[in-house]
Coordinates of C-alpha atoms in Angstrom, one line a residue:
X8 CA 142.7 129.9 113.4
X9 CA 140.7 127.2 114.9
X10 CA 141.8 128.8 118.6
X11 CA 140.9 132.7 117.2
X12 CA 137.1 131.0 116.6
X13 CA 136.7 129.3 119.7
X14 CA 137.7 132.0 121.8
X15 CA 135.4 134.3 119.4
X16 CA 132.5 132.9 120.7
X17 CA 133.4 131.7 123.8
X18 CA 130.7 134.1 125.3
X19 CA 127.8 131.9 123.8
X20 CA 128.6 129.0 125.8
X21 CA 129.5 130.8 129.2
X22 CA 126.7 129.3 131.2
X23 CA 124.9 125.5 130.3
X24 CA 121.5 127.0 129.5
X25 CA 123.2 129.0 127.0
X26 CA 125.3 126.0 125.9
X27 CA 122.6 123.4 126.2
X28 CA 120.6 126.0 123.5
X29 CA 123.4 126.6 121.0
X30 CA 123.9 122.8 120.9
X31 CA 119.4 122.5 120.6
X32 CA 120.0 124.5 117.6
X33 CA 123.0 123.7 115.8
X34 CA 121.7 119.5 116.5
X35 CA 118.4 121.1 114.1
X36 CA 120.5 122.7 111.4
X37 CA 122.5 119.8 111.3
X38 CA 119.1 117.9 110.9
X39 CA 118.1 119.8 108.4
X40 CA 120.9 120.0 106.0
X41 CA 121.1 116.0 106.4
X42 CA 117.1 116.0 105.5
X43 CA 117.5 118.1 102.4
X44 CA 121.2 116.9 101.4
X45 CA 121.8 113.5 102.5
X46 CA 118.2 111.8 103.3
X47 CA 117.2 108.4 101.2
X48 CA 114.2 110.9 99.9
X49 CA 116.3 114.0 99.1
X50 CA 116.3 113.6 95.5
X51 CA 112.5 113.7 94.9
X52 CA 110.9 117.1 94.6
X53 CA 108.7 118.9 96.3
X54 CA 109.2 122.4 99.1
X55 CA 111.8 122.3 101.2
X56 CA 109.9 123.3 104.0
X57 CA 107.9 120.2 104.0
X58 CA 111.1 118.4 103.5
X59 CA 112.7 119.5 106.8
X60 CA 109.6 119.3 109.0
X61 CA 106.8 117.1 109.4
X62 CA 104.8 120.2 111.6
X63 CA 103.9 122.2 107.9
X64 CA 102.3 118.2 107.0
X65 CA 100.7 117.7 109.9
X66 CA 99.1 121.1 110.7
X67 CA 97.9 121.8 107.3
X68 CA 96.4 118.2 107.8
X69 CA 95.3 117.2 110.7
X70 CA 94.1 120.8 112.1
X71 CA 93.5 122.6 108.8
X72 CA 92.3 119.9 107.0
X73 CA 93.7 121.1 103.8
X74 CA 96.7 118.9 102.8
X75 CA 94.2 117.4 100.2
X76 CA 94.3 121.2 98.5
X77 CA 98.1 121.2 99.0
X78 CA 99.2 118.0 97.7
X79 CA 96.9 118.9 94.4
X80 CA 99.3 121.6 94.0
X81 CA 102.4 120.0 94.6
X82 CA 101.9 117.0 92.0
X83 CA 100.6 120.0 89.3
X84 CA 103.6 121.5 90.0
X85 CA 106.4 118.9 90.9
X86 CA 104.7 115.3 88.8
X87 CA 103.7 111.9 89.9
X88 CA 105.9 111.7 93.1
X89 CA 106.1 114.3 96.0
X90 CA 107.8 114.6 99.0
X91 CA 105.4 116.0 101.7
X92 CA 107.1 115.3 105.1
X93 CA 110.6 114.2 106.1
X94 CA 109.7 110.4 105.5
X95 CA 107.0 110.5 103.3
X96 CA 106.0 110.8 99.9
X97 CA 102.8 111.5 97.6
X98 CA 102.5 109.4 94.9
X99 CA 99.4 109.8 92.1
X100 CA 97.1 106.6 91.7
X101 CA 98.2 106.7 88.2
X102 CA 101.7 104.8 89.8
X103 CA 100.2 103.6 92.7
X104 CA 97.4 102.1 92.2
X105 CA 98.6 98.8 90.5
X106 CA 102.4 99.0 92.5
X107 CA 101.1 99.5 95.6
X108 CA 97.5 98.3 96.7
X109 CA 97.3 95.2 94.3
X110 CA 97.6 92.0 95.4
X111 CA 101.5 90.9 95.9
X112 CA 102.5 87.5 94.8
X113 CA 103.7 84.4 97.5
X114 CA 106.9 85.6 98.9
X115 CA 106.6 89.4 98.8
X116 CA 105.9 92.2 101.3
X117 CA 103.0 93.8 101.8
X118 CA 102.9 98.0 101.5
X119 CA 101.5 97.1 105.5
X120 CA 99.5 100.0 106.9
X121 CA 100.9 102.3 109.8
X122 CA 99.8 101.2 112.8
X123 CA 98.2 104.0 115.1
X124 CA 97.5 106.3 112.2
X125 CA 93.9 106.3 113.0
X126 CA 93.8 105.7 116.8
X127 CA 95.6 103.5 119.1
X128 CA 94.3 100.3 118.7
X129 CA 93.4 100.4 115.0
X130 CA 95.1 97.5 114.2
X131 CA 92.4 95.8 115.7
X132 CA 90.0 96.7 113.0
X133 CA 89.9 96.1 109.0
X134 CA 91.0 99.3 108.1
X135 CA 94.4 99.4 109.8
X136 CA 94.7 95.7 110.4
X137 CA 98.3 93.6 109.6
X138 CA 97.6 91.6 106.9
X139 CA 96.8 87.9 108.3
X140 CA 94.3 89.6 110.9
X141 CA 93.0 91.7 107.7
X142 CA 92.3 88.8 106.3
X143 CA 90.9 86.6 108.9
X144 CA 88.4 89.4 109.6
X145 CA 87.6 90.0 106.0
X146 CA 86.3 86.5 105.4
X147 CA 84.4 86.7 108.3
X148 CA 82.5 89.9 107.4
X149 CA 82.5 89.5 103.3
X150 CA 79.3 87.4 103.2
X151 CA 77.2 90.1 104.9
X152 CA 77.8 92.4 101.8
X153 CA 77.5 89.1 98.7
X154 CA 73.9 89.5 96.7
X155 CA 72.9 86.8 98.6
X156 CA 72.8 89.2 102.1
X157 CA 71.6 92.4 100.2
X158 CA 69.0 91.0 98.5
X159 CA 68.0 89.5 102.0
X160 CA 68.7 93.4 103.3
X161 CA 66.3 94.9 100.7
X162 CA 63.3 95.3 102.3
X163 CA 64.7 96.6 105.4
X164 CA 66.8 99.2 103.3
X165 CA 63.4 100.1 101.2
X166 CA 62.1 100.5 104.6
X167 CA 64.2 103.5 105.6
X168 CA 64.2 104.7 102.3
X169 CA 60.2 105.5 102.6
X170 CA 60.6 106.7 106.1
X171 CA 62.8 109.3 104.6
X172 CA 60.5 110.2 101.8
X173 CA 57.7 110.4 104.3
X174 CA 59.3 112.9 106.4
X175 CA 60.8 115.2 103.7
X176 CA 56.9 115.4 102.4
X177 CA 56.4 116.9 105.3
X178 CA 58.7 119.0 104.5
X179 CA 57.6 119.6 100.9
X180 CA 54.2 120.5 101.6
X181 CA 55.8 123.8 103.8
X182 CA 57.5 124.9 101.3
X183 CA 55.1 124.9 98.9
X184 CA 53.4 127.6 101.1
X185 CA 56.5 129.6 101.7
X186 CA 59.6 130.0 98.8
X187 CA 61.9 131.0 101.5
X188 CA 61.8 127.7 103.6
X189 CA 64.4 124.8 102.6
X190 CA 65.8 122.0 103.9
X191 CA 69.3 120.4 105.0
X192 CA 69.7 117.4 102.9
X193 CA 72.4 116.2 104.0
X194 CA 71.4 116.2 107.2
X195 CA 68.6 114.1 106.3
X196 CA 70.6 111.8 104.7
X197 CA 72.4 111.2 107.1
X198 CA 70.2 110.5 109.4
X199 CA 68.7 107.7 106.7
X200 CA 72.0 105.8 106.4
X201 CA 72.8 105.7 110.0
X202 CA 69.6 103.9 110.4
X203 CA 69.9 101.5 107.9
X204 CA 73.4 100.7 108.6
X205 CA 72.6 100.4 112.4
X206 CA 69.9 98.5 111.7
X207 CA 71.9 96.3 109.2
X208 CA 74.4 95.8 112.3
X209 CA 72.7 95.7 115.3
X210 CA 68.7 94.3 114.0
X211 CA 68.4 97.9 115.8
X212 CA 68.2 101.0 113.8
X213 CA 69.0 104.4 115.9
X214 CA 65.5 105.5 114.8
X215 CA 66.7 108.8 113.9
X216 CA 64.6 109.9 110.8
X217 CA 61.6 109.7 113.1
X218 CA 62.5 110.6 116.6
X219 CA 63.2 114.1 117.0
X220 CA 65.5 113.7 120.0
X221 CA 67.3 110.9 118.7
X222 CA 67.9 113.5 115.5
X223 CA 69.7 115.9 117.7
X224 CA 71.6 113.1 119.3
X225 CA 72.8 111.7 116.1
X226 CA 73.4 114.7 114.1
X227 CA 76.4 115.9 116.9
X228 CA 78.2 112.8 116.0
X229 CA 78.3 113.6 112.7
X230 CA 81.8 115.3 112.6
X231 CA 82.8 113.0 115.1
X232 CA 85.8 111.6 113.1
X233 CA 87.6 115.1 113.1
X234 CA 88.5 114.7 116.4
X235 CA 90.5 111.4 115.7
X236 CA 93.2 114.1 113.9
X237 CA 93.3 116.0 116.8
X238 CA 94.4 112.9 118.5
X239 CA 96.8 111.9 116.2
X240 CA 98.4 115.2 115.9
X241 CA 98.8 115.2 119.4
X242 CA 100.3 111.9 119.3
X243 CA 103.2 112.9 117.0
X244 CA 104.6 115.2 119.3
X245 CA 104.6 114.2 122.9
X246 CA 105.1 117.1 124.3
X247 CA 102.0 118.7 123.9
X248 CA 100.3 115.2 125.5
X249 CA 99.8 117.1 128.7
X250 CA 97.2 119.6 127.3
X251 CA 95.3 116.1 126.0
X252 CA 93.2 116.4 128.9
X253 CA 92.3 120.5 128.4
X254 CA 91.6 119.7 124.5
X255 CA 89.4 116.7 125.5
X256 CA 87.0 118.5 127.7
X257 CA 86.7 122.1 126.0
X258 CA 86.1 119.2 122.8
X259 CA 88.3 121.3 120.8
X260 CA 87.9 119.8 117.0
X261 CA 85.3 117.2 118.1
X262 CA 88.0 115.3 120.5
X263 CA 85.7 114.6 123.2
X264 CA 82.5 113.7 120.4
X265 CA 84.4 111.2 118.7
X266 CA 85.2 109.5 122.3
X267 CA 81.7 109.5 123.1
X268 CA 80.8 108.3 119.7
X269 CA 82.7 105.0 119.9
X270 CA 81.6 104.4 123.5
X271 CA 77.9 104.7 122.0
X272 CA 78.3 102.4 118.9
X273 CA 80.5 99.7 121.0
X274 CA 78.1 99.4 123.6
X275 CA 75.4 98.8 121.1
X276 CA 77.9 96.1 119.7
X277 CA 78.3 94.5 123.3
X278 CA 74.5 94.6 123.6
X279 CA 74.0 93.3 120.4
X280 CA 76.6 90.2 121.7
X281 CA 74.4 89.8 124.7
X282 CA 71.1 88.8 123.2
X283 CA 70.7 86.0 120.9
X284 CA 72.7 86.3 117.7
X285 CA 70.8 83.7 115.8
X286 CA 67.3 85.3 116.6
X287 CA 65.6 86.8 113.7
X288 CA 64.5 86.9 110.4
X289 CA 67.7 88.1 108.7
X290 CA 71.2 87.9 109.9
X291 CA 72.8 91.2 110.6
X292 CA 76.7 91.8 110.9
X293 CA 77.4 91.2 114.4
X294 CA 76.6 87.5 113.6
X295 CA 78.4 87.6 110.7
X296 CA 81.7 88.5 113.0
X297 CA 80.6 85.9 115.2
X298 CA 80.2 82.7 112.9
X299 CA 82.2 79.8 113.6
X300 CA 84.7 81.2 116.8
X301 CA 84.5 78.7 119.3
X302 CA 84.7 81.3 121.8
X303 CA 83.7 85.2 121.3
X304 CA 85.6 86.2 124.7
X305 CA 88.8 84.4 124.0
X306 CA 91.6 86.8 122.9
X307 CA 92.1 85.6 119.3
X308 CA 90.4 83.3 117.4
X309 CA 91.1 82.0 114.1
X310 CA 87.7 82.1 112.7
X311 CA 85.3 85.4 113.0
X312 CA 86.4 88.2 115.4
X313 CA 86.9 88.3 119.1
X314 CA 84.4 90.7 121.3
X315 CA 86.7 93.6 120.9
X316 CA 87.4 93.5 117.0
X317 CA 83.7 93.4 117.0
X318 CA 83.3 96.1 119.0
X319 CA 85.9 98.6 117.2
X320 CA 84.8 97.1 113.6
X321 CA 81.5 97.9 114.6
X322 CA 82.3 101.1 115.0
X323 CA 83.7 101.7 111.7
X324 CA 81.1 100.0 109.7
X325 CA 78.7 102.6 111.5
X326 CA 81.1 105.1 110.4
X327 CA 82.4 104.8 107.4
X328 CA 78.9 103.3 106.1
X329 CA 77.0 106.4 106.6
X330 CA 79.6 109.2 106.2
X331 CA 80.9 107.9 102.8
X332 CA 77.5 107.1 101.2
X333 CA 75.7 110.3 102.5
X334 CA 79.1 112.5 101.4
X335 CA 78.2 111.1 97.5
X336 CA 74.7 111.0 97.8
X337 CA 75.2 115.4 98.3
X338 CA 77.6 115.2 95.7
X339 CA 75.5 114.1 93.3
X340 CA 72.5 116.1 94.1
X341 CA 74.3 119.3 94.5
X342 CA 76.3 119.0 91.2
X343 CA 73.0 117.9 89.1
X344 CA 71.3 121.2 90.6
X345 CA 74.4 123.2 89.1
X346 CA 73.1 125.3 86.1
X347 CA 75.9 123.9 84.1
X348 CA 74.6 120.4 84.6
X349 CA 71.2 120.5 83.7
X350 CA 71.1 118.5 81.0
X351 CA 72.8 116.0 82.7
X352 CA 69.9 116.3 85.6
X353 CA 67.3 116.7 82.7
X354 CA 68.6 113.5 80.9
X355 CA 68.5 111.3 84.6
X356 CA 64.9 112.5 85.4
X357 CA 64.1 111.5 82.2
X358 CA 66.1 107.7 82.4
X359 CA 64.5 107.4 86.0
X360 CA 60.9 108.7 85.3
X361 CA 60.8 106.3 81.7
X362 CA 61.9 103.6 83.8
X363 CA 59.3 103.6 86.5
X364 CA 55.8 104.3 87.0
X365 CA 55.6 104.4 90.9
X366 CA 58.1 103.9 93.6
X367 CA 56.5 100.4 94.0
X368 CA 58.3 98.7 91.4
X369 CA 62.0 100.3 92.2
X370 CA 63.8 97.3 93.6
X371 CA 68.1 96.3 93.8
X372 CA 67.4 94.1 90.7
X373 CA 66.1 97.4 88.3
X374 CA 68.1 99.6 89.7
X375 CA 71.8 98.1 89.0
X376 CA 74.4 100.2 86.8
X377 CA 73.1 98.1 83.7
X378 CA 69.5 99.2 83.7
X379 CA 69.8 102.7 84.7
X380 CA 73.5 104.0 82.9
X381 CA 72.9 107.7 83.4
X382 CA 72.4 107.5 87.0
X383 CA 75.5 105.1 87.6
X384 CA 77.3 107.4 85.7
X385 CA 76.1 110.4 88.1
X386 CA 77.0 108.7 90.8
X387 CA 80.5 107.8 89.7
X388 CA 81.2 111.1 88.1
X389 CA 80.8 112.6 91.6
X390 CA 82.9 109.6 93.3
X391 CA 85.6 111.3 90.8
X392 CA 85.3 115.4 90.9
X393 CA 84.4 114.5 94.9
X394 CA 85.3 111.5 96.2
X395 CA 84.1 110.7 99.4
X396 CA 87.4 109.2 101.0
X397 CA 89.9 112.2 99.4
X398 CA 93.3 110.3 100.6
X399 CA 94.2 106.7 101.1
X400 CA 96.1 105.7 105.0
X401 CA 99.6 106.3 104.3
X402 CA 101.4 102.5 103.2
X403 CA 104.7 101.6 104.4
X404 CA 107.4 100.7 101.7
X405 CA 109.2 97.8 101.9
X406 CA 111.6 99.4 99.1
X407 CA 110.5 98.5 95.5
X408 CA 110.0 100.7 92.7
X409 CA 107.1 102.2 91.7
X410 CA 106.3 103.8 88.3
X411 CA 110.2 103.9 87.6
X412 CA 111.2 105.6 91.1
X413 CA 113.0 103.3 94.0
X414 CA 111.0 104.4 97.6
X415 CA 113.5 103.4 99.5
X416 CA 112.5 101.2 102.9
X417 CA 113.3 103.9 105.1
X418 CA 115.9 105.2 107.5
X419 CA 115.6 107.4 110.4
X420 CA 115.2 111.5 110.0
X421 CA 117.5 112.0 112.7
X422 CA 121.0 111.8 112.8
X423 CA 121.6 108.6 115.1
X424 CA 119.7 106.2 117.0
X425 CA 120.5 107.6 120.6
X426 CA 119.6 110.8 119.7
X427 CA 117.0 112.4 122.5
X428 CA 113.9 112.2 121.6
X429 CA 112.7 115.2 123.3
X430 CA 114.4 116.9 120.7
X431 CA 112.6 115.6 117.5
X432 CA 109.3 117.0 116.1
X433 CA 107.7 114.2 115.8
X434 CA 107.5 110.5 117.1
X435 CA 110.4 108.8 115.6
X436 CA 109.5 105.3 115.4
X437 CA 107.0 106.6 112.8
X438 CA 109.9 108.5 111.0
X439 CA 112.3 105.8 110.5
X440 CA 109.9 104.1 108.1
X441 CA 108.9 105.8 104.6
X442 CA 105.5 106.6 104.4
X443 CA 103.7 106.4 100.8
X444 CA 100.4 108.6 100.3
X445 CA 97.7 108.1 97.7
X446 CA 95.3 111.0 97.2
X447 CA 91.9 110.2 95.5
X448 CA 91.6 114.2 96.0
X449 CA 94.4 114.7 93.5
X450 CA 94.4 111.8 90.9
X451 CA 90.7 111.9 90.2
X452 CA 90.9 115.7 89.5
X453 CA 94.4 115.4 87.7
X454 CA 93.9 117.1 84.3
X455 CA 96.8 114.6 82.9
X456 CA 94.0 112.1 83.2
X457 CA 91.1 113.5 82.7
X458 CA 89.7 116.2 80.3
X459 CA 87.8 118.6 82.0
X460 CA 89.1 117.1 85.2
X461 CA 87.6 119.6 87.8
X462 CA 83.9 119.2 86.4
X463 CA 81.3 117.3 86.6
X464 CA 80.6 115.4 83.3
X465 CA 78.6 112.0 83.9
X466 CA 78.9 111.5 80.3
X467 CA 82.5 110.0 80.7
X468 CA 81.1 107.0 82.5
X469 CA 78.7 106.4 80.1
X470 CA 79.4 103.2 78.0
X471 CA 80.6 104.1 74.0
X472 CA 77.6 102.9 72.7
X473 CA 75.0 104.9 74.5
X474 CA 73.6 107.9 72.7
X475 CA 74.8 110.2 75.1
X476 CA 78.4 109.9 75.0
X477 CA 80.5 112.3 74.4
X478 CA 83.7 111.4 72.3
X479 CA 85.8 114.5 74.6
X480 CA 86.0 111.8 77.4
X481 CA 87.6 109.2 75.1
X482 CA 91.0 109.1 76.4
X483 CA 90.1 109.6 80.3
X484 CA 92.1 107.1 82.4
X485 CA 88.6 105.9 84.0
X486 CA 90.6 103.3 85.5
X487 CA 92.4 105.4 87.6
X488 CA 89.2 106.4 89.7
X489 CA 89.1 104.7 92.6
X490 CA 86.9 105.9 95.7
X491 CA 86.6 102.8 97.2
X492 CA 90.4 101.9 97.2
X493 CA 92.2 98.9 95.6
X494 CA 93.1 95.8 95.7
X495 CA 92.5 93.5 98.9
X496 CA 91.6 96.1 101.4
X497 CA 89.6 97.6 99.4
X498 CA 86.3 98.6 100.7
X499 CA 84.1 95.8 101.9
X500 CA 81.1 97.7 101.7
X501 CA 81.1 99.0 98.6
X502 CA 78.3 96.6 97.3
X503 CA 76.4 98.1 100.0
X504 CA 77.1 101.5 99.5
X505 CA 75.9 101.8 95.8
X506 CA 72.5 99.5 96.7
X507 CA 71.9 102.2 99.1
X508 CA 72.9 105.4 97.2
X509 CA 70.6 104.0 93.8
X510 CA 67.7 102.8 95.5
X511 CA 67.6 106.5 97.5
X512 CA 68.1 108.5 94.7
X513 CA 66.1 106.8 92.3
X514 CA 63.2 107.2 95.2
X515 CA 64.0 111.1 96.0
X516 CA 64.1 111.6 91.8
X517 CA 61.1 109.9 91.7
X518 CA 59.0 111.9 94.7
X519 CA 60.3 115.5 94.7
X520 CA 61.5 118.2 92.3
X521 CA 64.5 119.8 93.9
X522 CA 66.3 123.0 93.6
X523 CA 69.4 124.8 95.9
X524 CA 68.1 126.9 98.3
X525 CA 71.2 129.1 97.2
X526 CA 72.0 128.9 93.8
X527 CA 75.3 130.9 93.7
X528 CA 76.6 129.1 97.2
X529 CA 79.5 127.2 96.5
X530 CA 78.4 124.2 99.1
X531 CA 82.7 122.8 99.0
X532 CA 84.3 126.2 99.1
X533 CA 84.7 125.8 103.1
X534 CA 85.3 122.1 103.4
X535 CA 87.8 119.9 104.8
X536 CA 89.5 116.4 105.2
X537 CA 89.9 115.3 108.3
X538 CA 89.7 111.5 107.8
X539 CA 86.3 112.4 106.3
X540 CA 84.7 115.4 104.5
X541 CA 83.1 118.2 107.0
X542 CA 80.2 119.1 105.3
X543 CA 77.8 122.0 106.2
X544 CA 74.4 122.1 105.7
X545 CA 73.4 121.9 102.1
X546 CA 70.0 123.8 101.5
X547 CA 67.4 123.0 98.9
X548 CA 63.9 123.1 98.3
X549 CA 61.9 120.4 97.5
X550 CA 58.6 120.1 96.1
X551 CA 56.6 116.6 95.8
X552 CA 55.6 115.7 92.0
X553 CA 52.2 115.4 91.4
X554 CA 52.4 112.1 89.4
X555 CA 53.7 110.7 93.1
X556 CA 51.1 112.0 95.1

């Protein structure tokens, strides 16, 4: 019988191209049955199709930009725990959270970061970093971001604040004469916390909110990051590395801007190195990365940061400092101008213009989530409903369980270590290690945690006893909200970030009356994730109160 079915199909293998095919394909049906039938991850749930190949995860996120959408989907419909690639896994923050971004005791492994997931390199820089360089780094930049340093920061923040308000008067005035004329806000913004957080780094602000050419300049970095997936995807599959070059210079998804970004913000950093770091009235961050190395050229050091961790880390300070802020700062602006929230925006005007006469007496000290509730809560309710990182960098398990369910330490995808790797879809040193996602996108908006989960609803953030509460949001698993991470790589900045977001908001609340240039737009309906939010340009109109003229 065996004979009657090799001489059957004989005819396929008559010639090697033909034989050298069959073989292609019956090696990825063999990989495919052992991927859905025999793989550590088989038994968790979620499509097959993302089971077998990593190409449906990767396209749909890294060029799409719409895993976060996806992966929403998948945990509505499959749970807690999700398998979105070959060797990796979704898992809600309501599991992950405390099992895998909290601090582990003397003796255990770390969920370590994948190296390479942002850019090659990355381990270089706090985001990515293993975890003694994570933490030699982190005690060397912490101190720029204790009261101490922002209190020291405020009047350079203020600063940019009223160079903003300045030039959206200008603005406000114009369309007073004309309805039809509005604004891009977040442009705007953006441009505001790239100068303060340059000038917070570097003692040199880019300058952008009042030169015009340095606006245009600026503002085509601003997607800058999406290009850092193109890279990656790339990277996954090797053979398409020979079009790198074609992608790079046609700057298909922002490839060649996000190269030209982080030559720009590292050679600020190396001219920042250059001049003397101990000149000044207030100490920025490239001498907090600085303090006590013997030696900034030397390849390590085991205090502060060598010149190229400063460099990279530079870089993503710059980045992640405006791009997250500015992303919440829209947030909460555009949901407040929602018809359905306006007794949410009624009730902050009202906290914000009881609280202060003039913009004069808004400082860091009256503007903290004590004194002003409502607008904390406004700023935290859109953190939740639209956070501004939507998924964590995937975490590596070193096999434990987590919220009942073993994630086994990994094995290869394929079928044998010698296998070629010409014939893989993707890169398998990568795949031979079980990647764990956390989406911020997913949990925050999960209706098993929160009531209402897809709206915005500040109230839930409001403590019990104010009068404003609303006893609907009683059993939400606040906890559970987390834009700023968890645990010890958790953002650094976050003390930062809110000083900034409060003292503009409470400024721009206090100045102008603001309404959405179009009302029935839906600013998110055409966003996406590509390490950050791209965000078009969200319109309003703003008119400056006469009490603040």
């Amino acid at each position: 019988m065996l004979l009657d079915f090799i001489i059957m199909f004989r005819p396929l293998f008559d010639s090697w191209p033909l034989s050298a095919l069959w073989l292609l394909i019956i090696y990825r049906l063999t990989i495919i049955v052992y991927r859905l039938c025999f793989h550590p991850l088989a038994n968790f749930p979620g499509p097959k199709y993302l089971s077998v190949s990593s190409l449906p995860f990767r396209y749909r996120s890294h060029i799409q930009g719409l895993f976060f959408k996806t992966v929403e989907q998948l945990h509505a419909e499959h749970g807690p725990v999700v398998r979105i690639a070959p060797d990796s896994l979704s898992i809600d923050g309501l599991y992950a959270w405390e099992s895998i971004y909290t601090h582990k005791s003397s003796g255990l492994p770390e969920w370590s970061k994948v190296p390479g997931h942002f850019f090659p390199g990355d381990h270089n820089v706090l985001i990515n970093a293993p975890r003694e360089t994570h933490r030699r780094q982190r005690r060397a930049i912490a101190p720029a971001f204790s009261n101490v340093a922002l209190n020291d920061m405020e009047t350079d923040i203020l600063r940019h604040i009223q160079e903003l308000l300045r030039a959206l008067a200008s603005k406000a005035s114009n369309t007073q004469e004309s309805s039809t004329e509005s604004i891009d806000i977040m442009s705007w913004l953006y441009l505001l916390t790239m100068d303060t957080v340059s000038d917070l780094i570097f003692s040199n602000s880019f300058n952008g909110l009042k030169d015009g050419m340095q606006q245009k300049f600026l503002l085509g970095f601003f997607d800058s990051t999406q290009g850092l997936q193109i890279g990656s995807f790339l990277m996954a599959y090797p053979l398409l590395m020979p079009f790198l070059p074609l992608i790079y210079m046609a700057d298909v998804g922002g490839l060649k801007s996000s190269y030209k970004y982080g030559s720009f913000i590292e050679a600020k950093a190396k001219t920042r190195m250059t001049t003397g770091l101990h000149s000044g009235a207030r100490r920025d961050f490239i001498v907090y990365m600085t303090q006590d190395r013997e030696d900034a050229a030397v390849e390590t050091s085991e205090k502060g940061m060598n010149d190229l961790e400063i460099s990279q880390n530079s870089l993503i300070l710059a980045t992640a400092g405006s791009d997250s802020t500015t992303t919440t700062m829209c947030g909460v602006l555009y949901y407040l101008a929602q018809p359905a929230a306006a007794k949410a925006k009624r009730a902050v005007l009202d906290e914000l213009r009881s609280a202060f006469q003039s913009e004069e007496e808004v400082t860091l000290r009256n503007t903290t989530s004590t004194s002003l509730p409502y607008l904390n809560a406004c700023i935290e309710e859109a953190m939740r409903v639209y956070p501004s990182t939507a998924e964590q960098p995937p975490r590596v398990s070193p096999g434990e369980l987590v919220g009942g369910h073993f994630i086994p330490k990994g094995v290869s995808s394929y079928l044998g270590q010698y296998s070629p790797r010409y014939l893989s879809f993707a890169n398998r040193s990568s795949s031979e290690k079980t990647k764990v996602y956390t989406y911020q996108w997913s949990t925050h908006r999960n209706p098993a945690h929160f009531a209402q989960a897809k709206e915005f609803h500040p109230e839930r953030f409001l403590p019990e006893s104010h009068q404003q509460y609303d006893k609907r949001f009683l059993d939400d698993r606040l906890s559970l909200v987390k834009p700023f991470s968890h645990g010890p790589r958790d953002c650094v900045g976050r003390n930062l970030a809110y000083a900034l977001m409060r003292l503009t908001l409470v400024n721009f609340l206090l100045r102008f009356d603001y309404e959405l240039a179009e009302p029935k737009e839906d600013w998110f309906a055409n966003q996406t994730v590509k390490f950050s939010w791209t965000k078009g340009p969200l319109r309003i109109r703003v008119r400056e109160r006469n009490e603040a003229r």
